[in-house]
Amino acid sequence: MFKFRSDFRRFWIKEGHIRLKQALNSLTYQKRVFCRLMILVTIPLLAMGVISCMIYIRAESEQNRLTLNVHTEEIAGSYENGLVAVKEYYMEWSKSDSFQWLLRQKEAPYNSYSFLRQAQNGLEGSSLVDGYVEDYEFINSGEGWFLNSHGMFNQENLNNKREIETFLEEQAKNPAAVYWINSSSDPPVVNRLRMINTVDCSGLRLIIKENKNTGIVNWMISVKINETMMRRMLSSYEEMGYDVSILNGDMVFLETNSDLTKTFLENRDRGTGEYKSQEGKTYRMNWRNGTVSGLTYVIGFDTGRIQKNAAAFILAALAVIAGFGLIMLLVRMTAAALATPMQRLERYVSDQNQQIKELLMSNMIKGDLTEERANQALNNANIDRFFAYRMVALTVKCHDTAEKAASEGIRSQYMTILDQLPNHIREKIFVAPVYYREKLIFIVGADSDGETDSKIALLYKEVKDFIETRFCLAIATGISRVFHQLHHVHRAYEECSEALYDPINQGDTEEASLALFDDYLMIKQETNVYDIIVENELLQAIEKGDKENGRYLLKLILDRMEAKDVIGIERTFYLMRLLTSIVNIPSAAGIPLSAIFSGEQYNILSHIMGIYNKNQLIKEIWDKVISPVITRLEKEKEGENDREVIKRIQMLVKEKKGNISLNECAEILNYHPNYLSKVLKQDKGITFTEMIAQEKLVQAKYMLLTTEYSIAEISEKLQYTNVQNFIRFFKKHVEVTPAAFRKEHKK
């Protein structure tokens, strides 16, 4: 049997060699040379790729095994250190006067604002635990009242009374006064809003309590750990290819890969090592138990990823082979006589495809296509469909009546914009951008309504900036509602057209304007497309130092927030996001926040959150945040300009070898002489005359030591009126005469 298989293999190798030789001989001479060169390159490159792949798999597997223990200790240590800090802080705070004051209150202290504010600040945590604490609950069950970040209320007003009574009974059974729990109960939230007069007992929590002798909880501090922050800490390990799970017994607290968690739970009694999951993946795992929280930290990596990464070496070899083949093909095509006609044909086909796409868009806008025919046309054009779409219609704001009447001129202008539209913008547009009835029409598609909002906001900004920069024109824009069927394109076009007639888009202003059909119909805003766009416009105005437009946009953002009746935690979130985006502007420019805000101003964010009068809120944000940022950015730009001017002065002085006056320098650089003197004094601490003297000393020393020029000749080259003036100048700065300097240093 073995002999038969061996003979059969030799037969096929021989037969394949014969067939390959016959195939090569049947080709033309040029094609045979091309194929043989490709074979000579392919075999060694493939062998090198396979060998590199095997070496990589072995080295990477060993490296991951060595670093797995280190990362396990890092993860456990990072989380445990944070949880220890939280525990120690609240244990210490439970002994403070503010907390003792809370315990002495027989009922909810509505009238003691200052003491209550101090107690709330203590419950919110200090900077040491900033980011770890998501929420807190103070339960004074002995006196029958509750306090949390959402309010203060008596026990008779509790809306989840039965759940909290059960929770307190369970905690009363625990004899410990300080401990951690990981509750699987759901938070008291309806439609993403916190229910009023409720106590939250969900998530990972630190419990500090005191029981009565009867086994009933007298009081309790319940602190919820921020799951988002803890999840963010795992991102760096995910980027390195590791999966992490954090468990409390069999209950999962955080995980990046549910398959890894299931595999761990099935094999945790067998110790660390490599285990195969039910999905067929093989994980190498390690884990540690937390000494403070009692959590289990599991880290592992999919050994199959190494093999996938190793395949890159083979792919690289194939890419080199393909690249070599492409180069050879291009050389051959360049030499071909039919190269030019073929390129013309390709351009013709490309133009035809573009025209087909534009025709498809026009037919959808007219409403001439059913859903079935539209899908068939997209399939024929190899265009992917999406779940959700929005349409953008824009017109150029034109103030010249004669130009408005010249429809052919307007069409030419729009076609020029379309022709010059950058590829990175075209790639974001569904099917193709078109000019239709004196409007430019774009459609954006995405896999969800929210993603469509983000894409439409980005597209609007890029198109607006492109038209403003390239053509110095402002645009009026109308955006339709989200639609999910392609036969609704015609309706979306009508919505865009109607939005364009909104008063916002009318008038002779030279600023870009935008209206959403959602707003036009007075529909309650569930989308944040407009908010994202306006917020981006505000940030751009701050970066440019445009105070007038910045004030207008800030008022517009807060007006819309007020109109949408945003309250509570959602209001805090909106304001915090806005303020964070603003203070990120100087950070992105490399300016530390300490250079803008003093120590007292670091509390301005929390101060702003407590302002509910809109006019006062606008004033505080502008005066305390935006205005200092703009002032610092302007100062930074002035400093950059000054440094650039000093560089140009130094270059001129060096080029002229010190033989230039301040007025000549100012004339060349197109600045006033007083300004040049000022920036030199501020930045370098020297005058222009001193800079000239330094350069002339450098030139004099160089010529004294490297040339045979006489003292008189050097004096003449440095443009001194007589040699004695040069000698006095040199002796004043070097303390010896030029002749003595040359004699001493030439020895």
XYZ file of C-alpha atoms in Angstrom:
747
model
C 0.000 0.000 0.000
C 2.806 2.398 0.930
C 4.648 1.576 -2.309
C 1.465 2.243 -4.296
C 1.041 5.686 -2.675
C 4.702 6.528 -3.306
C 4.473 5.511 -6.965
C 1.204 7.430 -7.320
C 2.828 10.616 -5.858
C 5.855 10.315 -8.184
C 3.511 9.841 -11.144
C 1.591 13.050 -10.374
C 4.816 15.073 -9.803
C 6.198 13.858 -13.111
C 2.877 14.430 -14.850
C 2.630 17.948 -13.381
C 6.183 18.768 -14.516
C 5.367 17.621 -18.050
C 2.136 19.626 -18.149
C 3.897 22.753 -16.798
C 6.621 22.423 -19.420
C 4.017 21.963 -22.170
C 2.121 25.035 -20.916
C 5.293 27.162 -20.925
C 6.233 26.014 -24.423
C 2.799 26.901 -25.714
C 3.272 30.542 -24.643
C 4.969 33.289 -26.606
C 8.608 34.106 -25.852
C 7.745 37.168 -23.798
C 5.208 35.262 -21.724
C 7.642 32.355 -21.155
C 10.317 34.767 -19.847
C 7.736 36.389 -17.607
C 6.551 33.050 -16.154
C 10.084 31.724 -15.553
C 11.114 34.925 -13.750
C 8.020 34.642 -11.581
C 8.852 31.010 -10.691
C 12.457 31.933 -9.802
C 11.215 34.660 -7.449
C 8.240 32.757 -6.006
C 9.988 29.629 -4.686
C 12.686 31.262 -2.474
C 10.318 33.951 -1.198
C 7.691 31.385 -0.211
C 10.333 29.271 1.553
C 11.578 32.330 3.417
C 8.001 33.226 4.411
C 7.289 29.732 5.784
C 10.550 29.627 7.772
C 9.936 33.116 9.191
C 6.402 32.081 10.119
C 7.629 29.044 12.098
C 10.333 31.089 13.889
C 7.806 33.753 14.812
C 5.303 31.234 16.228
C 7.947 29.636 18.442
C 9.410 32.927 19.696
C 6.054 34.634 20.268
C 4.592 31.650 22.142
C 7.566 31.611 24.482
C 7.397 35.380 24.974
C 3.679 35.267 25.809
C 4.218 32.471 28.322
C 6.896 34.535 30.065
C 4.887 37.755 30.164
C 1.550 36.200 31.156
C 2.496 35.983 34.850
C 3.754 39.569 34.825
C 0.525 40.894 33.300
C -1.564 38.877 35.759
C 0.220 40.505 38.688
C -0.086 43.938 37.030
C -3.843 43.624 36.530
C -4.501 42.270 40.017
C -2.246 44.909 41.551
C -3.805 47.788 39.604
C -7.366 46.922 40.557
C -6.564 45.954 44.124
C -4.630 49.198 44.720
C -7.596 51.240 43.517
C -10.054 49.278 45.617
C -7.788 49.554 48.675
C -7.699 53.338 48.220
C -11.516 53.450 48.052
C -11.872 51.267 51.138
C -9.345 53.215 53.218
C -10.846 56.571 52.225
C -14.412 55.693 53.228
C -13.330 53.958 56.415
C -11.445 57.127 57.389
C -14.299 59.387 56.314
C -16.808 57.399 58.398
C -14.929 58.733 61.445
C -15.136 62.395 60.310
C -17.262 65.145 61.874
C -19.353 65.464 58.691
C -20.387 61.832 58.888
C -21.077 62.012 62.615
C -23.280 65.000 61.880
C -25.262 62.883 59.399
C -25.766 60.157 61.981
C -27.140 62.663 64.502
C -29.915 63.810 62.172
C -33.224 62.337 63.271
C -34.796 63.148 59.932
C -33.674 64.254 56.446
C -31.789 67.572 57.007
C -33.333 69.614 54.193
C -32.623 72.961 55.877
C -28.926 72.405 56.726
C -27.514 73.061 53.266
C -23.890 73.863 54.126
C -23.440 70.852 56.446
C -25.271 68.632 53.956
C -23.047 69.851 51.110
C -19.934 68.979 53.141
C -21.321 65.522 53.803
C -22.137 65.026 50.105
C -18.630 66.096 49.115
C -17.257 63.495 51.480
C -19.538 60.791 50.092
C -18.553 61.680 46.503
C -14.911 60.913 47.384
C -11.647 62.801 47.133
C -9.124 63.088 44.302
C -7.438 59.914 45.594
C -10.422 57.827 44.513
C -11.450 60.013 41.582
C -12.723 57.846 38.737
C -13.258 54.723 40.863
C -16.521 55.886 42.477
C -19.605 55.936 40.261
C -22.307 56.509 42.886
C -22.979 56.350 46.618
C -25.884 55.606 48.960
C -26.172 56.625 52.633
C -28.886 54.637 54.398
C -29.908 55.807 57.853
C -32.327 52.968 58.496
C -32.347 53.708 62.218
C -33.938 57.147 61.605
C -35.683 56.221 58.352
C -34.134 58.504 55.711
C -31.803 58.148 52.708
C -29.219 60.281 50.900
C -27.559 59.757 47.490
C -26.306 61.812 44.548
C -29.863 61.959 43.160
C -31.552 63.400 46.222
C -32.600 62.945 49.831
C -35.904 61.471 50.987
C -37.660 59.738 53.865
C -38.351 56.020 54.085
C -42.087 56.407 53.445
C -41.255 57.935 50.024
C -38.970 55.059 48.955
C -40.109 53.680 45.562
C -38.180 50.358 45.651
C -38.916 49.653 49.296
C -39.291 45.881 49.059
C -35.983 45.446 47.190
C -34.095 47.605 49.732
C -35.643 45.815 52.721
C -34.468 42.495 51.280
C -31.026 43.983 50.599
C -30.720 45.298 54.193
C -31.827 41.941 55.646
C -29.109 40.167 53.628
C -26.441 42.630 54.778
C -27.557 42.386 58.413
C -26.670 38.678 58.317
C -23.055 39.564 57.491
C -21.201 40.141 60.784
C -18.449 42.190 59.115
C -18.580 45.983 59.294
C -16.561 46.585 56.088
C -16.695 44.268 53.054
C -17.250 44.033 49.284
C -20.292 42.686 47.436
C -21.061 42.212 43.745
C -24.820 42.378 43.326
C -26.549 41.094 40.194
C -29.664 43.213 40.750
C -30.647 45.775 38.134
C -30.218 49.531 38.791
C -33.464 51.526 39.317
C -33.478 53.004 35.799
C -36.389 53.474 33.375
C -35.697 54.624 29.802
C -32.087 55.368 30.813
C -33.287 57.767 33.546
C -32.829 57.163 37.286
C -36.128 56.695 39.158
C -36.705 59.291 41.852
C -36.623 58.343 45.542
C -34.825 55.042 44.939
C -31.767 53.327 46.372
C -29.390 51.505 44.010
C -27.815 48.275 45.253
C -26.477 46.933 41.927
C -22.877 46.337 40.803
C -19.598 45.984 42.712
C -19.964 47.845 46.013
C -18.044 48.661 49.168
C -20.272 48.269 52.258
C -19.544 50.047 55.558
C -22.284 49.506 58.148
C -23.242 49.231 61.770
C -25.710 46.634 63.044
C -27.984 46.979 66.037
C -27.827 44.277 68.642
C -31.051 42.877 67.185
C -29.311 42.038 63.897
C -30.780 45.012 62.051
C -28.656 47.484 60.056
C -28.535 50.804 61.934
C -26.789 52.745 59.156
C -24.907 51.921 55.974
C -22.592 53.568 53.404
C -22.853 51.804 50.027
C -20.302 52.913 47.389
C -20.672 51.730 43.771
C -17.433 51.179 41.817
C -17.265 52.708 38.331
C -17.431 49.785 35.928
C -16.631 51.981 32.891
C -13.335 53.127 34.394
C -12.388 49.588 35.376
C -13.195 48.394 31.869
C -11.073 51.186 30.387
C -8.088 49.889 32.348
C -8.314 46.673 30.336
C -7.989 48.385 26.950
C -4.168 48.344 26.907
C -4.129 44.586 27.477
C -6.716 44.054 24.745
C -4.494 46.014 22.355
C -1.621 43.662 23.208
C -3.827 40.662 22.352
C -4.761 39.521 25.864
C -8.271 38.754 27.098
C -9.198 39.548 30.701
C -12.088 38.460 32.947
C -12.846 39.649 36.488
C -15.152 37.415 38.533
C -16.671 37.280 41.985
C -17.035 33.553 42.508
C -19.058 32.347 39.525
C -20.472 35.814 38.879
C -18.836 37.797 36.059
C -18.021 41.416 36.909
C -16.040 42.374 33.761
C -14.928 40.403 30.718
C -13.451 41.054 27.320
C -14.124 37.559 25.993
C -17.009 35.425 27.248
C -15.439 32.313 25.721
C -12.340 32.783 27.917
C -14.567 33.137 30.995
C -16.451 29.905 30.239
C -13.174 28.066 29.660
C -11.796 29.313 32.990
C -14.908 28.274 34.925
C -14.675 24.789 33.412
C -10.967 24.335 34.236
C -10.151 26.524 37.257
C -9.696 23.517 39.548
C -6.942 22.172 37.272
C -4.570 25.146 37.653
C -3.040 27.471 35.067
C -2.107 26.221 31.605
C -3.505 25.800 28.095
C -7.147 24.770 27.683
C -9.393 24.324 24.686
C -12.767 26.083 24.699
C -16.074 24.766 23.400
C -15.702 27.103 20.409
C -12.489 25.330 19.424
C -10.035 28.020 20.514
C -7.015 27.256 22.689
C -6.248 29.683 25.530
C -3.198 29.916 27.715
C -4.511 31.237 31.049
C -3.288 32.499 34.383
C -5.258 33.925 37.319
C -4.916 35.499 40.756
C -7.332 36.039 43.652
C -7.612 39.568 45.070
C -6.776 39.814 48.768
C -8.900 42.947 49.319
C -11.955 42.598 47.079
C -12.084 38.805 46.866
C -12.328 39.078 43.050
C -10.594 36.639 40.710
C -8.489 38.179 37.912
C -8.115 35.926 34.868
C -5.860 36.768 31.908
C -5.222 34.677 28.840
C -4.420 34.823 25.150
C -5.683 32.901 22.170
C -2.774 30.873 20.832
C -4.516 30.899 17.460
C -3.827 34.642 17.177
C -0.128 33.952 17.049
C -0.653 31.677 14.072
C -2.819 34.316 12.398
C -0.153 36.964 12.990
C 2.512 34.585 11.763
C 0.586 34.216 8.521
C 1.602 37.812 7.840
C 5.079 36.569 6.888
C 3.618 34.316 4.226
C 1.295 37.097 3.112
C 4.256 39.460 2.966
C 6.088 36.989 0.762
C 3.020 36.713 -1.455
C 2.737 40.501 -1.520
C 6.369 40.803 -2.645
C 5.716 38.186 -5.297
C 2.583 40.033 -6.379
C 4.487 43.318 -6.374
C 7.255 41.852 -8.494
C 4.710 40.403 -10.868
C 2.919 43.753 -11.033
C 6.162 45.569 -11.844
C 6.947 43.072 -14.570
C 3.434 43.394 -15.889
C 3.642 47.190 -15.903
C 6.939 47.063 -17.769
C 5.398 44.752 -20.320
C 2.277 46.900 -20.603
C 4.365 50.057 -21.026
C 6.138 48.502 -23.947
C 2.909 47.384 -25.529
C 1.699 49.428 -28.468
C -1.911 49.252 -27.317
C -1.244 50.823 -23.903
C -2.755 54.213 -24.730
C -5.993 52.924 -26.336
C -6.486 50.541 -23.409
C -6.134 53.377 -20.906
C -8.646 55.412 -22.860
C -11.016 52.487 -22.792
C -10.576 52.119 -19.020
C -11.298 55.808 -18.493
C -14.360 55.484 -20.669
C -15.623 52.524 -18.605
C -14.934 54.430 -15.362
C -16.856 57.444 -16.655
C -19.695 55.172 -17.715
C -19.814 53.610 -14.235
C -19.915 57.055 -12.649
C -22.715 58.138 -14.959
C -24.641 54.954 -14.138
C -24.310 55.687 -10.409
C -25.428 59.292 -10.887
C -28.372 58.123 -12.999
C -29.275 55.602 -10.273
C -29.218 58.387 -7.672
C -31.330 60.675 -9.857
C -33.932 57.937 -10.420
C -34.127 57.220 -6.674
C -34.565 60.938 -5.931
C -37.339 61.182 -8.549
C -39.036 58.148 -6.968
C -38.893 56.149 -10.208
C -37.413 53.017 -8.575
C -39.102 50.495 -6.318
C -37.205 48.954 -3.424
C -36.633 45.764 -5.410
C -35.313 47.563 -8.506
C -33.081 49.829 -6.385
C -31.550 46.805 -4.617
C -31.011 45.060 -7.947
C -29.260 48.143 -9.375
C -27.002 48.348 -6.291
C -26.106 44.657 -6.645
C -25.205 45.176 -10.300
C -22.955 48.096 -9.325
C -21.395 46.151 -6.388
C -22.541 48.780 -3.873
C -23.226 47.669 -0.292
C -26.521 48.568 1.390
C -26.935 49.894 4.936
C -29.521 49.734 7.702
C -30.063 53.490 8.052
C -29.592 56.526 5.801
C -29.744 60.331 5.922
C -29.764 62.757 2.988
C -27.960 66.112 2.805
C -28.984 68.823 0.329
C -26.919 71.992 0.093
C -26.932 75.171 -1.929
C -24.293 77.858 -2.242
C -25.302 81.190 -0.711
C -25.172 83.706 -3.563
C -25.706 87.441 -2.944
C -25.449 88.617 -6.539
C -28.922 88.849 -8.137
C -27.506 88.556 -11.642
C -25.644 85.402 -10.684
C -28.787 83.950 -9.136
C -30.536 84.437 -12.460
C -27.752 82.739 -14.404
C -28.788 79.121 -13.857
C -26.186 77.826 -16.263
C -23.460 79.633 -14.281
C -24.749 78.101 -11.046
C -24.749 74.638 -12.615
C -21.155 75.137 -13.776
C -20.160 76.222 -10.275
C -21.782 73.157 -8.683
C -20.228 70.806 -11.242
C -16.797 72.330 -10.465
C -17.349 71.611 -6.764
C -18.304 68.000 -7.547
C -15.316 67.493 -9.852
C -12.868 68.754 -7.210
C -14.510 66.951 -4.286
C -11.674 65.059 -2.485
C -11.685 61.260 -2.503
C -11.794 61.007 1.313
C -15.151 62.835 1.184
C -16.468 60.801 -1.768
C -15.731 57.568 0.123
C -18.179 58.600 2.874
C -21.052 59.144 0.378
C -23.509 56.386 -0.506
C -23.583 55.584 -4.271
C -22.421 59.011 -5.601
C -22.839 62.765 -5.053
C -25.138 64.392 -7.622
C -26.287 67.820 -8.795
C -30.093 67.840 -8.870
C -32.369 70.858 -9.369
C -29.788 73.456 -8.324
C -28.766 71.464 -5.238
C -25.909 69.159 -4.368
C -27.283 65.899 -2.946
C -25.381 63.446 -0.724
C -26.612 60.319 1.059
C -24.806 58.767 4.021
C -25.456 55.217 5.171
C -24.512 53.291 8.320
C -25.406 50.161 10.273
C -27.329 52.043 12.989
C -29.203 55.301 13.453
C -26.597 56.612 15.916
C -23.701 55.836 13.588
C -25.567 57.626 10.779
C -25.770 60.747 12.966
C -22.015 60.700 13.589
C -21.223 60.161 9.906
C -23.552 62.934 8.748
C -22.019 65.379 11.261
C -18.494 64.570 10.032
C -19.497 64.794 6.353
C -21.194 68.176 6.872
C -18.082 69.645 8.500
C -15.705 68.308 5.837
C -17.874 69.507 2.925
C -18.438 72.942 4.540
C -14.714 73.400 5.240
C -13.783 72.232 1.727
C -16.148 74.683 -0.019
C -15.178 77.554 2.298
C -11.436 76.916 1.855
C -11.341 76.076 -1.868
C -14.081 78.390 -3.216
C -14.541 80.968 -0.400
C -18.297 80.296 -0.411
C -20.828 79.763 2.369
C -23.456 77.027 2.107
C -27.036 76.510 3.283
C -27.752 72.904 4.239
C -30.871 70.834 4.862
C -30.733 67.338 6.396
C -33.542 64.787 6.223
C -34.737 62.448 8.909
C -33.294 58.946 9.157
C -34.858 56.527 6.663
C -34.361 52.782 6.234
C -35.812 51.964 2.809
C -34.340 53.055 -0.516
C -37.755 53.868 -1.966
C -37.941 56.607 0.715
C -35.125 58.559 -1.005
C -37.696 60.755 -2.786
C -39.356 61.599 0.539
C -35.965 62.384 2.044
C -35.282 64.772 -0.853
C -38.545 66.614 -0.137
C -37.591 66.842 3.542
C -34.172 68.295 2.648
C -35.775 70.810 0.279
C -38.260 71.869 2.948
C -35.472 72.248 5.515
C -33.580 74.473 3.075
C -36.525 76.917 3.218
C -36.173 77.168 7.003
C -35.558 80.809 8.110
C -32.145 79.716 9.403
C -31.022 79.129 5.811
C -32.529 82.329 4.404
C -31.044 85.826 4.310
C -27.816 87.284 3.040
C -25.510 86.196 5.842
C -22.042 85.072 4.823
C -21.963 82.276 7.386
C -22.795 78.627 6.732
C -26.232 77.583 8.033
C -27.900 74.260 8.761
C -31.460 73.049 9.356
C -32.720 69.566 10.184
C -36.119 68.382 9.041
C -36.501 66.928 12.557
C -36.432 70.487 13.921
C -38.541 71.829 11.071
C -41.391 69.509 12.048
C -40.905 70.419 15.729
C -40.183 66.778 16.521
C -38.607 66.154 19.943
C -34.918 65.609 19.348
C -33.763 62.104 20.057
C -30.813 62.533 17.718
C -27.779 64.659 18.440
C -26.624 65.398 14.859
C -27.216 69.125 15.205
C -25.614 69.194 18.673
C -22.466 67.460 17.416
C -22.157 69.899 14.502
C -22.736 73.014 16.621
C -20.337 71.763 19.294
C -17.652 71.193 16.652
C -18.292 74.689 15.307
C -17.846 76.130 18.830
C -14.535 74.313 19.301
C -13.355 75.550 15.899
C -14.308 79.138 16.826
C -12.341 78.866 20.078
C -9.276 77.567 18.220
C -9.514 80.518 15.783
C -10.077 83.024 18.623
C -13.440 84.062 17.110
C -15.079 85.430 20.270
C -18.240 86.809 18.654
C -19.142 83.579 16.893
C -18.066 81.590 19.967
C -20.516 83.460 22.220
C -23.316 82.908 19.727
C -22.623 79.163 19.418
C -22.332 78.703 23.210
C -25.718 80.375 23.684
C -27.176 78.225 20.878
C -25.938 74.997 22.533
C -27.366 75.932 25.954
C -30.646 77.136 24.365
C -31.084 73.758 22.712
C -30.231 71.926 25.918
C -32.849 73.986 27.744
C -35.399 73.426 24.974
C -34.894 69.658 25.209
C -35.549 69.882 28.970
C -32.317 68.114 29.864
C -32.100 67.683 33.655
C -30.282 65.745 36.331
C -27.435 63.427 35.423
C -28.081 63.934 31.681
C -27.603 67.713 32.082
C -24.389 67.090 34.031
C -23.200 64.718 31.292
C -23.879 67.240 28.498
C -22.132 70.078 30.351
C -19.191 67.885 31.360
C -18.743 66.676 27.763
C -18.841 70.259 26.464
C -16.378 71.583 29.068
C -14.047 68.609 28.620
C -13.958 69.212 24.858
C -13.093 72.875 25.458
C -10.244 72.234 27.915
C -8.883 69.555 25.566
C -8.114 72.288 22.997
C -5.067 73.702 24.856
C -4.002 70.188 25.881
C -3.939 69.144 22.217
C -1.804 72.228 21.503
C 0.713 71.146 24.156
C -0.321 73.834 26.671
C -0.624 72.546 30.264
C -3.893 73.426 31.994
C -1.905 74.771 34.959
C -0.713 77.566 32.637
C -4.349 78.642 32.098
C -6.211 77.865 35.313
C -5.012 78.724 38.806
C -5.438 76.382 41.764
C -8.756 77.964 42.750
C -10.095 77.625 39.211
C -9.730 73.842 39.259
C -13.090 73.769 41.110
C -14.808 75.785 38.388
C -16.230 72.644 36.691
C -18.107 71.514 39.803
C -19.169 75.137 40.361
C -20.606 75.386 36.851
C -22.602 72.164 37.291
C -24.495 73.837 40.136
C -25.614 76.874 38.081
C -29.162 76.564 36.706
C -29.761 80.133 35.503
C -28.993 80.021 31.776
C -27.634 83.572 31.436
C -25.426 83.141 34.484
C -24.294 79.751 33.156
C -23.295 81.296 29.802
C -21.387 84.060 31.597
C -19.518 81.649 33.902
C -18.526 79.265 31.101
C -17.365 82.132 28.907
C -15.531 84.134 31.604
C -14.020 81.261 33.572
C -13.278 78.674 30.847
C -13.525 79.810 27.206
C -12.065 83.316 27.560
C -8.912 82.133 29.450
C -8.394 79.386 26.832
C -8.670 81.845 23.908
C -6.350 84.323 25.651
C -3.723 81.647 26.261
C -3.975 80.333 22.673
C -3.506 83.863 21.312
C -0.519 84.368 23.587
C 0.956 81.061 22.413
C 0.507 82.090 18.773
C 2.204 85.431 19.470
C 5.114 83.577 21.110
C 5.431 81.266 18.094
C 5.452 84.276 15.751
C 8.109 86.008 17.870
C 10.337 82.927 17.876
C 9.990 82.614 14.095
C 10.950 86.308 13.700
C 14.048 85.793 15.903
C 15.124 82.804 13.775
C 14.845 84.918 10.632
C 16.854 87.766 12.268
C 19.615 85.308 13.230
C 19.704 83.883 9.692
C 20.008 87.376 8.171
C 22.779 88.398 10.587
C 24.682 85.188 9.831
C 24.212 85.509 6.057
C 25.457 89.124 6.119
C 28.257 88.180 8.570
C 27.124 90.936 10.922
C 27.221 93.633 8.227
C 23.564 94.680 8.449
C 21.729 97.412 10.354
C 18.515 97.128 12.347
C 16.628 99.245 9.808
C 17.843 97.082 6.907
C 16.819 93.957 8.766
C 13.371 95.420 9.550
C 12.879 96.401 5.896
C 13.740 92.909 4.640
C 11.476 91.208 7.202
C 8.699 93.825 6.764
C 8.549 94.683 10.490
C 9.058 97.898 12.441
C 12.581 98.216 13.946
C 11.112 98.809 17.425
C 9.256 95.507 17.224
C 12.440 93.604 16.325
C 14.298 95.197 19.248
C 11.444 94.310 21.597
C 11.218 90.603 20.669
C 15.024 90.220 20.814
C 15.135 91.741 24.288
C 12.204 89.641 25.544
C 13.357 86.293 24.172
C 17.179 86.522 24.042
C 17.826 89.255 26.601
C 20.146 91.105 24.180
C 19.940 94.078 21.847
C 20.342 93.959 18.068
C 23.704 95.726 18.441
C 24.910 93.027 20.848
C 23.833 90.306 18.396
C 25.790 92.040 15.601
C 28.825 92.319 17.891
C 28.666 88.597 18.701
C 28.516 87.659 15.018
C 31.395 90.001 14.107
C 33.515 88.503 16.912
C 32.857 85.032 15.503
C 33.830 86.167 11.987
C 36.931 88.034 13.262
C 38.205 85.038 15.263
C 37.588 82.717 12.324
C 39.595 84.909 9.905
C 42.393 85.506 12.449
C 42.923 81.766 12.949
C 42.195 80.336 9.492
C 43.446 82.997 7.034
C 46.566 85.068 6.403
C 44.596 88.324 6.135
C 46.220 91.290 7.873
C 44.425 93.086 10.706
C 43.614 95.938 8.348
C 42.139 93.554 5.737
C 39.966 91.854 8.356
C 38.824 95.268 9.579
C 37.861 96.214 6.039
C 35.935 92.958 5.437
C 33.969 93.552 8.635
C 33.178 97.070 7.309
C 34.889 99.095 10.045
C 35.705 102.714 9.086
C 39.308 102.350 10.296
C 41.476 99.654 11.772
C 41.732 101.351 15.200
C 37.969 101.095 15.712
C 38.158 97.343 14.989
C 41.105 96.858 17.388
C 39.268 98.755 20.183
C 36.084 96.681 19.579
C 38.012 93.377 19.635
C 40.017 94.256 22.770
C 36.876 95.391 24.591
C 35.184 91.977 24.160
C 38.210 89.610 24.149
C 40.527 91.643 26.419
C 43.483 91.236 23.999
C 44.295 92.811 20.644
C 43.639 90.882 17.401
C 47.390 90.406 16.813
C 47.920 89.041 20.333
C 44.905 86.712 19.956
C 46.280 85.322 16.666
C 49.792 84.905 18.081
C 48.601 83.161 21.263
C 46.180 80.729 19.633
C 48.345 79.857 16.640
C 50.982 78.497 19.035
